[in-house]
Amino acid sequence: MIIGLTGGIGTGKSTVAEILRKKGIPVVDTDIISREVILYPEVIEKVVENFGNEVLENTSANESGNFGKKKISRNKLGQIVFKDEKKVSILNSIMHPLIIKIMKERMESLKKTYKIIVVDVPLLFEINLEKEFDIILLIYSDKNTQVSRIMQRDKRTKKEALNIINSQMDIDEKKKKSDYIIKNSGNLEELNSEVEKFLENLG
């Protein structure tokens, strides 16, 4: 069984993934894959081509023309991209084909050993991956909790946090498309208990 784990930024998706890992369930994390993919020279080249040199880290390697040594600043890229739907769409078209390819390879490899696999995909609905999963588990929080988590964790301003949230699909749309929903606006103990209930429901 393959479970698609999704939810907006700052909803506690990664915490749920960690709870599941501790129970011996493997998790394929597409955010980790995206951090790998953004280091590929061909991806860096396309990102710079579309968004300019200002997305690069301030390193001496970035002064040279060598894309093999250049590094994208995720923070700078986010500030440029999340204000503009068109730019989000361009970035997705660069990143997502590679992320999905690697995700599928890792899923196939784990299927040989495990009965249950979880795949953590923040933009599962936005990139139409519903058909890849047997069950979709949605984690959500109220917007204020989301904003405060993003500001604390990622050192973003309130405006930046809202830009990121608003660039993602509306939560009510996600709820309609999900098989199981966990609200995470409480403490860790409550979240643990909700995850337990979810696993019991799987039978």
JSON list of C-alpha atoms in Angstrom, two decimals:
[
{"chain": "A", "resi": 1, "resn": "MET", "atom": "CA", "xyz": [0.00, 0.00, 0.00]},
{"chain": "A", "resi": 2, "resn": "ILE", "atom": "CA", "xyz": [1.35, 3.41, -0.95]},
{"chain": "A", "resi": 3, "resn": "ILE", "atom": "CA", "xyz": [0.18, 6.38, 1.12]},
{"chain": "A", "resi": 4, "resn": "GLY", "atom": "CA", "xyz": [0.51, 9.90, -0.23]},
{"chain": "A", "resi": 5, "resn": "LEU", "atom": "CA", "xyz": [1.16, 12.27, 2.69]},
{"chain": "A", "resi": 6, "resn": "THR", "atom": "CA", "xyz": [0.40, 15.89, 1.91]},
{"chain": "A", "resi": 7, "resn": "GLY", "atom": "CA", "xyz": [-0.52, 19.26, 3.39]},
{"chain": "A", "resi": 8, "resn": "GLY", "atom": "CA", "xyz": [0.46, 22.90, 3.13]},
{"chain": "A", "resi": 9, "resn": "ILE", "atom": "CA", "xyz": [3.71, 24.37, 4.42]},
{"chain": "A", "resi": 10, "resn": "GLY", "atom": "CA", "xyz": [3.85, 24.65, 8.22]},
{"chain": "A", "resi": 11, "resn": "THR", "atom": "CA", "xyz": [1.09, 22.10, 8.86]},
{"chain": "A", "resi": 12, "resn": "GLY", "atom": "CA", "xyz": [3.31, 19.50, 10.57]},
{"chain": "A", "resi": 13, "resn": "LYS", "atom": "CA", "xyz": [3.61, 17.08, 7.66]},
{"chain": "A", "resi": 14, "resn": "SER", "atom": "CA", "xyz": [7.28, 16.40, 8.43]},
{"chain": "A", "resi": 15, "resn": "THR", "atom": "CA", "xyz": [6.41, 15.66, 12.06]},
{"chain": "A", "resi": 16, "resn": "VAL", "atom": "CA", "xyz": [3.82, 13.11, 10.91]},
{"chain": "A", "resi": 17, "resn": "ALA", "atom": "CA", "xyz": [6.42, 11.59, 8.55]},
{"chain": "A", "resi": 18, "resn": "GLU", "atom": "CA", "xyz": [8.83, 11.29, 11.50]},
{"chain": "A", "resi": 19, "resn": "ILE", "atom": "CA", "xyz": [6.16, 9.60, 13.68]},
{"chain": "A", "resi": 20, "resn": "LEU", "atom": "CA", "xyz": [5.56, 7.08, 10.86]},
{"chain": "A", "resi": 21, "resn": "ARG", "atom": "CA", "xyz": [9.31, 6.47, 10.42]},
{"chain": "A", "resi": 22, "resn": "LYS", "atom": "CA", "xyz": [9.62, 5.68, 14.13]},
{"chain": "A", "resi": 23, "resn": "LYS", "atom": "CA", "xyz": [6.97, 3.00, 13.62]},
{"chain": "A", "resi": 24, "resn": "GLY", "atom": "CA", "xyz": [9.16, 1.35, 10.99]},
{"chain": "A", "resi": 25, "resn": "ILE", "atom": "CA", "xyz": [7.28, 2.68, 7.94]},
{"chain": "A", "resi": 26, "resn": "PRO", "atom": "CA", "xyz": [9.62, 3.97, 5.20]},
{"chain": "A", "resi": 27, "resn": "VAL", "atom": "CA", "xyz": [9.04, 7.53, 4.00]},
{"chain": "A", "resi": 28, "resn": "VAL", "atom": "CA", "xyz": [10.09, 8.90, 0.62]},
{"chain": "A", "resi": 29, "resn": "ASP", "atom": "CA", "xyz": [10.46, 12.65, 1.17]},
{"chain": "A", "resi": 30, "resn": "THR", "atom": "CA", "xyz": [10.09, 14.71, -2.02]},
{"chain": "A", "resi": 31, "resn": "ASP", "atom": "CA", "xyz": [11.36, 17.82, -0.23]},
{"chain": "A", "resi": 32, "resn": "ILE", "atom": "CA", "xyz": [14.68, 16.04, 0.37]},
{"chain": "A", "resi": 33, "resn": "ILE", "atom": "CA", "xyz": [14.64, 14.98, -3.30]},
{"chain": "A", "resi": 34, "resn": "SER", "atom": "CA", "xyz": [14.06, 18.62, -4.34]},
{"chain": "A", "resi": 35, "resn": "ARG", "atom": "CA", "xyz": [17.10, 19.67, -2.25]},
{"chain": "A", "resi": 36, "resn": "GLU", "atom": "CA", "xyz": [19.15, 17.10, -4.17]},
{"chain": "A", "resi": 37, "resn": "VAL", "atom": "CA", "xyz": [17.74, 18.13, -7.56]},
{"chain": "A", "resi": 38, "resn": "ILE", "atom": "CA", "xyz": [18.45, 21.85, -7.02]},
{"chain": "A", "resi": 39, "resn": "LEU", "atom": "CA", "xyz": [22.17, 20.98, -6.82]},
{"chain": "A", "resi": 40, "resn": "TYR", "atom": "CA", "xyz": [22.19, 19.49, -10.35]},
{"chain": "A", "resi": 41, "resn": "PRO", "atom": "CA", "xyz": [24.23, 21.78, -12.67]},
{"chain": "A", "resi": 42, "resn": "GLU", "atom": "CA", "xyz": [21.56, 21.56, -15.44]},
{"chain": "A", "resi": 43, "resn": "VAL", "atom": "CA", "xyz": [18.85, 22.64, -12.96]},
{"chain": "A", "resi": 44, "resn": "ILE", "atom": "CA", "xyz": [20.97, 25.52, -11.61]},
{"chain": "A", "resi": 45, "resn": "GLU", "atom": "CA", "xyz": [21.56, 26.67, -15.19]},
{"chain": "A", "resi": 46, "resn": "LYS", "atom": "CA", "xyz": [17.82, 26.68, -16.00]},
{"chain": "A", "resi": 47, "resn": "VAL", "atom": "CA", "xyz": [16.89, 28.41, -12.72]},
{"chain": "A", "resi": 48, "resn": "VAL", "atom": "CA", "xyz": [19.48, 31.18, -13.31]},
{"chain": "A", "resi": 49, "resn": "GLU", "atom": "CA", "xyz": [18.34, 31.49, -16.94]},
{"chain": "A", "resi": 50, "resn": "ASN", "atom": "CA", "xyz": [14.74, 32.09, -15.80]},
{"chain": "A", "resi": 51, "resn": "PHE", "atom": "CA", "xyz": [15.21, 34.04, -12.55]},
{"chain": "A", "resi": 52, "resn": "GLY", "atom": "CA", "xyz": [18.61, 35.73, -12.86]},
{"chain": "A", "resi": 53, "resn": "ASN", "atom": "CA", "xyz": [21.89, 35.61, -10.89]},
{"chain": "A", "resi": 54, "resn": "GLU", "atom": "CA", "xyz": [20.24, 37.07, -7.79]},
{"chain": "A", "resi": 55, "resn": "VAL", "atom": "CA", "xyz": [19.00, 33.56, -6.86]},
{"chain": "A", "resi": 56, "resn": "LEU", "atom": "CA", "xyz": [22.58, 32.39, -6.32]},
{"chain": "A", "resi": 57, "resn": "GLU", "atom": "CA", "xyz": [24.36, 32.05, -2.97]},
{"chain": "A", "resi": 58, "resn": "ASN", "atom": "CA", "xyz": [27.03, 34.69, -2.37]},
{"chain": "A", "resi": 59, "resn": "THR", "atom": "CA", "xyz": [30.10, 32.52, -2.96]},
{"chain": "A", "resi": 60, "resn": "SER", "atom": "CA", "xyz": [33.23, 33.01, -5.02]},
{"chain": "A", "resi": 61, "resn": "ALA", "atom": "CA", "xyz": [32.25, 29.95, -7.08]},
{"chain": "A", "resi": 62, "resn": "ASN", "atom": "CA", "xyz": [29.20, 31.87, -8.23]},
{"chain": "A", "resi": 63, "resn": "GLU", "atom": "CA", "xyz": [31.38, 34.61, -9.69]},
{"chain": "A", "resi": 64, "resn": "SER", "atom": "CA", "xyz": [32.80, 32.10, -12.15]},
{"chain": "A", "resi": 65, "resn": "GLY", "atom": "CA", "xyz": [30.76, 30.75, -15.05]},
{"chain": "A", "resi": 66, "resn": "ASN", "atom": "CA", "xyz": [30.98, 27.19, -13.71]},
{"chain": "A", "resi": 67, "resn": "PHE", "atom": "CA", "xyz": [27.45, 25.86, -13.03]},
{"chain": "A", "resi": 68, "resn": "GLY", "atom": "CA", "xyz": [29.01, 22.75, -11.47]},
{"chain": "A", "resi": 69, "resn": "LYS", "atom": "CA", "xyz": [30.08, 24.87, -8.48]},
{"chain": "A", "resi": 70, "resn": "LYS", "atom": "CA", "xyz": [27.26, 27.42, -8.31]},
{"chain": "A", "resi": 71, "resn": "LYS", "atom": "CA", "xyz": [24.60, 27.06, -5.63]},
{"chain": "A", "resi": 72, "resn": "ILE", "atom": "CA", "xyz": [21.01, 28.28, -5.54]},
{"chain": "A", "resi": 73, "resn": "SER", "atom": "CA", "xyz": [19.88, 30.09, -2.39]},
{"chain": "A", "resi": 74, "resn": "ARG", "atom": "CA", "xyz": [16.48, 28.52, -1.63]},
{"chain": "A", "resi": 75, "resn": "ASN", "atom": "CA", "xyz": [15.62, 31.58, 0.44]},
{"chain": "A", "resi": 76, "resn": "LYS", "atom": "CA", "xyz": [16.38, 34.09, -2.34]},
{"chain": "A", "resi": 77, "resn": "LEU", "atom": "CA", "xyz": [14.62, 31.90, -4.91]},
{"chain": "A", "resi": 78, "resn": "GLY", "atom": "CA", "xyz": [11.54, 31.70, -2.66]},
{"chain": "A", "resi": 79, "resn": "GLN", "atom": "CA", "xyz": [11.41, 35.48, -2.25]},
{"chain": "A", "resi": 80, "resn": "ILE", "atom": "CA", "xyz": [11.39, 35.94, -6.03]},
{"chain": "A", "resi": 81, "resn": "VAL", "atom": "CA", "xyz": [9.08, 33.06, -6.97]},
{"chain": "A", "resi": 82, "resn": "PHE", "atom": "CA", "xyz": [6.30, 32.89, -4.36]},
{"chain": "A", "resi": 83, "resn": "LYS", "atom": "CA", "xyz": [4.95, 36.38, -5.14]},
{"chain": "A", "resi": 84, "resn": "ASP", "atom": "CA", "xyz": [4.07, 35.38, -8.68]},
{"chain": "A", "resi": 85, "resn": "GLU", "atom": "CA", "xyz": [2.01, 32.39, -9.89]},
{"chain": "A", "resi": 86, "resn": "LYS", "atom": "CA", "xyz": [3.69, 32.44, -13.30]},
{"chain": "A", "resi": 87, "resn": "LYS", "atom": "CA", "xyz": [7.13, 32.15, -11.70]},
{"chain": "A", "resi": 88, "resn": "VAL", "atom": "CA", "xyz": [5.95, 29.31, -9.43]},
{"chain": "A", "resi": 89, "resn": "SER", "atom": "CA", "xyz": [4.75, 27.51, -12.55]},
{"chain": "A", "resi": 90, "resn": "ILE", "atom": "CA", "xyz": [8.11, 28.02, -14.34]},
{"chain": "A", "resi": 91, "resn": "LEU", "atom": "CA", "xyz": [10.06, 26.72, -11.33]},
{"chain": "A", "resi": 92, "resn": "ASN", "atom": "CA", "xyz": [7.74, 23.70, -11.06]},
{"chain": "A", "resi": 93, "resn": "SER", "atom": "CA", "xyz": [8.26, 22.88, -14.75]},
{"chain": "A", "resi": 94, "resn": "ILE", "atom": "CA", "xyz": [12.04, 22.82, -14.16]},
{"chain": "A", "resi": 95, "resn": "MET", "atom": "CA", "xyz": [12.02, 20.84, -10.91]},
{"chain": "A", "resi": 96, "resn": "HIS", "atom": "CA", "xyz": [9.02, 18.51, -10.91]},
{"chain": "A", "resi": 97, "resn": "PRO", "atom": "CA", "xyz": [9.84, 16.11, -13.79]},
{"chain": "A", "resi": 98, "resn": "LEU", "atom": "CA", "xyz": [13.13, 15.18, -12.10]},
{"chain": "A", "resi": 99, "resn": "ILE", "atom": "CA", "xyz": [11.61, 15.02, -8.60]},
{"chain": "A", "resi": 100, "resn": "ILE", "atom": "CA", "xyz": [8.79, 12.73, -9.81]},
{"chain": "A", "resi": 101, "resn": "LYS", "atom": "CA", "xyz": [11.23, 10.45, -11.68]},
{"chain": "A", "resi": 102, "resn": "ILE", "atom": "CA", "xyz": [13.41, 9.97, -8.55]},
{"chain": "A", "resi": 103, "resn": "MET", "atom": "CA", "xyz": [10.32, 9.59, -6.31]},
{"chain": "A", "resi": 104, "resn": "LYS", "atom": "CA", "xyz": [8.98, 6.75, -8.50]},
{"chain": "A", "resi": 105, "resn": "GLU", "atom": "CA", "xyz": [12.37, 5.01, -8.55]},
{"chain": "A", "resi": 106, "resn": "ARG", "atom": "CA", "xyz": [12.55, 5.08, -4.73]},
{"chain": "A", "resi": 107, "resn": "MET", "atom": "CA", "xyz": [8.94, 3.88, -4.40]},
{"chain": "A", "resi": 108, "resn": "GLU", "atom": "CA", "xyz": [9.64, 0.92, -6.71]},
{"chain": "A", "resi": 109, "resn": "SER", "atom": "CA", "xyz": [12.76, 0.00, -4.78]},
{"chain": "A", "resi": 110, "resn": "LEU", "atom": "CA", "xyz": [10.95, 0.07, -1.37]},
{"chain": "A", "resi": 111, "resn": "LYS", "atom": "CA", "xyz": [7.94, -1.93, -2.68]},
{"chain": "A", "resi": 112, "resn": "LYS", "atom": "CA", "xyz": [10.18, -5.00, -2.86]},
{"chain": "A", "resi": 113, "resn": "THR", "atom": "CA", "xyz": [10.66, -4.99, 0.93]},
{"chain": "A", "resi": 114, "resn": "TYR", "atom": "CA", "xyz": [7.77, -3.12, 2.60]},
{"chain": "A", "resi": 115, "resn": "LYS", "atom": "CA", "xyz": [3.99, -3.60, 2.63]},
{"chain": "A", "resi": 116, "resn": "ILE", "atom": "CA", "xyz": [3.31, 0.06, 3.51]},
{"chain": "A", "resi": 117, "resn": "ILE", "atom": "CA", "xyz": [5.25, 2.99, 2.04]},
{"chain": "A", "resi": 118, "resn": "VAL", "atom": "CA", "xyz": [4.60, 6.66, 2.73]},
{"chain": "A", "resi": 119, "resn": "VAL", "atom": "CA", "xyz": [5.50, 9.35, 0.20]},
{"chain": "A", "resi": 120, "resn": "ASP", "atom": "CA", "xyz": [5.64, 12.90, 1.55]},
{"chain": "A", "resi": 121, "resn": "VAL", "atom": "CA", "xyz": [4.53, 15.20, -1.32]},
{"chain": "A", "resi": 122, "resn": "PRO", "atom": "CA", "xyz": [3.69, 18.80, -0.30]},
{"chain": "A", "resi": 123, "resn": "LEU", "atom": "CA", "xyz": [2.26, 19.64, -3.75]},
{"chain": "A", "resi": 124, "resn": "LEU", "atom": "CA", "xyz": [0.59, 16.28, -4.40]},
{"chain": "A", "resi": 125, "resn": "PHE", "atom": "CA", "xyz": [-2.65, 17.79, -5.76]},
{"chain": "A", "resi": 126, "resn": "GLU", "atom": "CA", "xyz": [-1.04, 20.77, -7.48]},
{"chain": "A", "resi": 127, "resn": "ILE", "atom": "CA", "xyz": [0.98, 18.43, -9.69]},
{"chain": "A", "resi": 128, "resn": "ASN", "atom": "CA", "xyz": [-1.83, 15.86, -10.15]},
{"chain": "A", "resi": 129, "resn": "LEU", "atom": "CA", "xyz": [-0.16, 12.86, -8.52]},
{"chain": "A", "resi": 130, "resn": "GLU", "atom": "CA", "xyz": [-3.33, 11.44, -6.93]},
{"chain": "A", "resi": 131, "resn": "LYS", "atom": "CA", "xyz": [-3.27, 8.32, -9.12]},
{"chain": "A", "resi": 132, "resn": "GLU", "atom": "CA", "xyz": [0.14, 7.29, -7.79]},
{"chain": "A", "resi": 133, "resn": "PHE", "atom": "CA", "xyz": [-1.28, 6.52, -4.32]},
{"chain": "A", "resi": 134, "resn": "ASP", "atom": "CA", "xyz": [-3.73, 4.06, -2.75]},
{"chain": "A", "resi": 135, "resn": "ILE", "atom": "CA", "xyz": [-4.61, 6.45, 0.09]},
{"chain": "A", "resi": 136, "resn": "ILE", "atom": "CA", "xyz": [-4.09, 10.18, 0.47]},
{"chain": "A", "resi": 137, "resn": "LEU", "atom": "CA", "xyz": [-3.50, 11.48, 4.01]},
{"chain": "A", "resi": 138, "resn": "LEU", "atom": "CA", "xyz": [-3.90, 15.26, 4.40]},
{"chain": "A", "resi": 139, "resn": "ILE", "atom": "CA", "xyz": [-2.43, 17.19, 7.34]},
{"chain": "A", "resi": 140, "resn": "TYR", "atom": "CA", "xyz": [-3.75, 20.70, 7.87]},
{"chain": "A", "resi": 141, "resn": "SER", "atom": "CA", "xyz": [-3.66, 23.53, 10.43]},
{"chain": "A", "resi": 142, "resn": "ASP", "atom": "CA", "xyz": [-5.50, 26.80, 10.79]},
{"chain": "A", "resi": 143, "resn": "LYS", "atom": "CA", "xyz": [-3.81, 29.62, 8.86]},
{"chain": "A", "resi": 144, "resn": "ASN", "atom": "CA", "xyz": [-2.57, 31.52, 11.95]},
{"chain": "A", "resi": 145, "resn": "THR", "atom": "CA", "xyz": [-0.77, 28.42, 13.23]},
{"chain": "A", "resi": 146, "resn": "GLN", "atom": "CA", "xyz": [0.72, 27.86, 9.77]},
{"chain": "A", "resi": 147, "resn": "VAL", "atom": "CA", "xyz": [1.98, 31.45, 9.52]},
{"chain": "A", "resi": 148, "resn": "SER", "atom": "CA", "xyz": [3.54, 31.40, 12.98]},
{"chain": "A", "resi": 149, "resn": "ARG", "atom": "CA", "xyz": [5.30, 28.06, 12.31]},
{"chain": "A", "resi": 150, "resn": "ILE", "atom": "CA", "xyz": [6.72, 29.30, 8.98]},
{"chain": "A", "resi": 151, "resn": "MET", "atom": "CA", "xyz": [7.93, 32.55, 10.55]},
{"chain": "A", "resi": 152, "resn": "GLN", "atom": "CA", "xyz": [9.65, 30.73, 13.43]},
{"chain": "A", "resi": 153, "resn": "ARG", "atom": "CA", "xyz": [11.08, 27.80, 11.49]},
{"chain": "A", "resi": 154, "resn": "ASP", "atom": "CA", "xyz": [12.11, 29.49, 8.23]},
{"chain": "A", "resi": 155, "resn": "LYS", "atom": "CA", "xyz": [12.79, 33.01, 9.58]},
{"chain": "A", "resi": 156, "resn": "ARG", "atom": "CA", "xyz": [10.27, 34.48, 7.11]},
{"chain": "A", "resi": 157, "resn": "THR", "atom": "CA", "xyz": [8.22, 37.65, 7.49]},
{"chain": "A", "resi": 158, "resn": "LYS", "atom": "CA", "xyz": [4.45, 37.34, 7.89]},
{"chain": "A", "resi": 159, "resn": "LYS", "atom": "CA", "xyz": [3.99, 38.59, 4.31]},
{"chain": "A", "resi": 160, "resn": "GLU", "atom": "CA", "xyz": [6.43, 35.99, 2.92]},
{"chain": "A", "resi": 161, "resn": "ALA", "atom": "CA", "xyz": [4.69, 33.23, 4.89]},
{"chain": "A", "resi": 162, "resn": "LEU", "atom": "CA", "xyz": [1.29, 34.26, 3.50]},
{"chain": "A", "resi": 163, "resn": "ASN", "atom": "CA", "xyz": [2.69, 34.44, -0.06]},
{"chain": "A", "resi": 164, "resn": "ILE", "atom": "CA", "xyz": [3.87, 30.83, 0.23]},
{"chain": "A", "resi": 165, "resn": "ILE", "atom": "CA", "xyz": [0.56, 29.62, 1.71]},
{"chain": "A", "resi": 166, "resn": "ASN", "atom": "CA", "xyz": [-1.43, 31.47, -0.97]},
{"chain": "A", "resi": 167, "resn": "SER", "atom": "CA", "xyz": [0.69, 29.97, -3.76]},
{"chain": "A", "resi": 168, "resn": "GLN", "atom": "CA", "xyz": [-0.62, 26.51, -2.76]},
{"chain": "A", "resi": 169, "resn": "MET", "atom": "CA", "xyz": [-4.04, 24.99, -3.48]},
{"chain": "A", "resi": 170, "resn": "ASP", "atom": "CA", "xyz": [-6.89, 26.04, -1.19]},
{"chain": "A", "resi": 171, "resn": "ILE", "atom": "CA", "xyz": [-7.24, 23.73, 1.84]},
{"chain": "A", "resi": 172, "resn": "ASP", "atom": "CA", "xyz": [-10.96, 23.05, 1.19]},
{"chain": "A", "resi": 173, "resn": "GLU", "atom": "CA", "xyz": [-10.11, 21.76, -2.29]},
{"chain": "A", "resi": 174, "resn": "LYS", "atom": "CA", "xyz": [-7.46, 19.47, -0.78]},
{"chain": "A", "resi": 175, "resn": "LYS", "atom": "CA", "xyz": [-9.92, 18.14, 1.80]},
{"chain": "A", "resi": 176, "resn": "LYS", "atom": "CA", "xyz": [-12.36, 17.11, -0.95]},
{"chain": "A", "resi": 177, "resn": "LYS", "atom": "CA", "xyz": [-9.63, 15.13, -2.71]},
{"chain": "A", "resi": 178, "resn": "SER", "atom": "CA", "xyz": [-8.22, 13.37, 0.39]},
{"chain": "A", "resi": 179, "resn": "ASP", "atom": "CA", "xyz": [-9.11, 9.98, 1.88]},
{"chain": "A", "resi": 180, "resn": "TYR", "atom": "CA", "xyz": [-8.13, 10.79, 5.46]},
{"chain": "A", "resi": 181, "resn": "ILE", "atom": "CA", "xyz": [-7.65, 14.17, 7.17]},
{"chain": "A", "resi": 182, "resn": "ILE", "atom": "CA", "xyz": [-5.75, 15.08, 10.34]},
{"chain": "A", "resi": 183, "resn": "LYS", "atom": "CA", "xyz": [-6.01, 18.57, 11.84]},
{"chain": "A", "resi": 184, "resn": "ASN", "atom": "CA", "xyz": [-2.75, 19.53, 13.53]},
{"chain": "A", "resi": 185, "resn": "SER", "atom": "CA", "xyz": [-3.24, 22.70, 15.56]},
{"chain": "A", "resi": 186, "resn": "GLY", "atom": "CA", "xyz": [-2.61, 21.11, 18.97]},
{"chain": "A", "resi": 187, "resn": "ASN", "atom": "CA", "xyz": [0.40, 19.52, 20.66]},
{"chain": "A", "resi": 188, "resn": "LEU", "atom": "CA", "xyz": [2.60, 16.57, 19.71]},
{"chain": "A", "resi": 189, "resn": "GLU", "atom": "CA", "xyz": [0.72, 14.14, 21.95]},
{"chain": "A", "resi": 190, "resn": "GLU", "atom": "CA", "xyz": [-2.56, 14.91, 20.15]},
{"chain": "A", "resi": 191, "resn": "LEU", "atom": "CA", "xyz": [-0.87, 14.51, 16.77]},
{"chain": "A", "resi": 192, "resn": "ASN", "atom": "CA", "xyz": [0.62, 11.14, 17.81]},
{"chain": "A", "resi": 193, "resn": "SER", "atom": "CA", "xyz": [-2.83, 9.97, 18.84]},
{"chain": "A", "resi": 194, "resn": "GLU", "atom": "CA", "xyz": [-4.36, 11.05, 15.49]},
{"chain": "A", "resi": 195, "resn": "VAL", "atom": "CA", "xyz": [-1.64, 9.20, 13.57]},
{"chain": "A", "resi": 196, "resn": "GLU", "atom": "CA", "xyz": [-2.33, 6.07, 15.67]},
{"chain": "A", "resi": 197, "resn": "LYS", "atom": "CA", "xyz": [-6.04, 6.32, 14.75]},
{"chain": "A", "resi": 198, "resn": "PHE", "atom": "CA", "xyz": [-5.13, 6.62, 11.08]},
{"chain": "A", "resi": 199, "resn": "LEU", "atom": "CA", "xyz": [-2.95, 3.49, 11.21]},
{"chain": "A", "resi": 200, "resn": "GLU", "atom": "CA", "xyz": [-5.70, 1.56, 13.03]},
{"chain": "A", "resi": 201, "resn": "ASN", "atom": "CA", "xyz": [-8.11, 2.53, 10.23]},
{"chain": "A", "resi": 202, "resn": "LEU", "atom": "CA", "xyz": [-5.76, 0.98, 7.68]},
{"chain": "A", "resi": 203, "resn": "GLY", "atom": "CA", "xyz": [-6.48, -2.37, 9.36]}
]
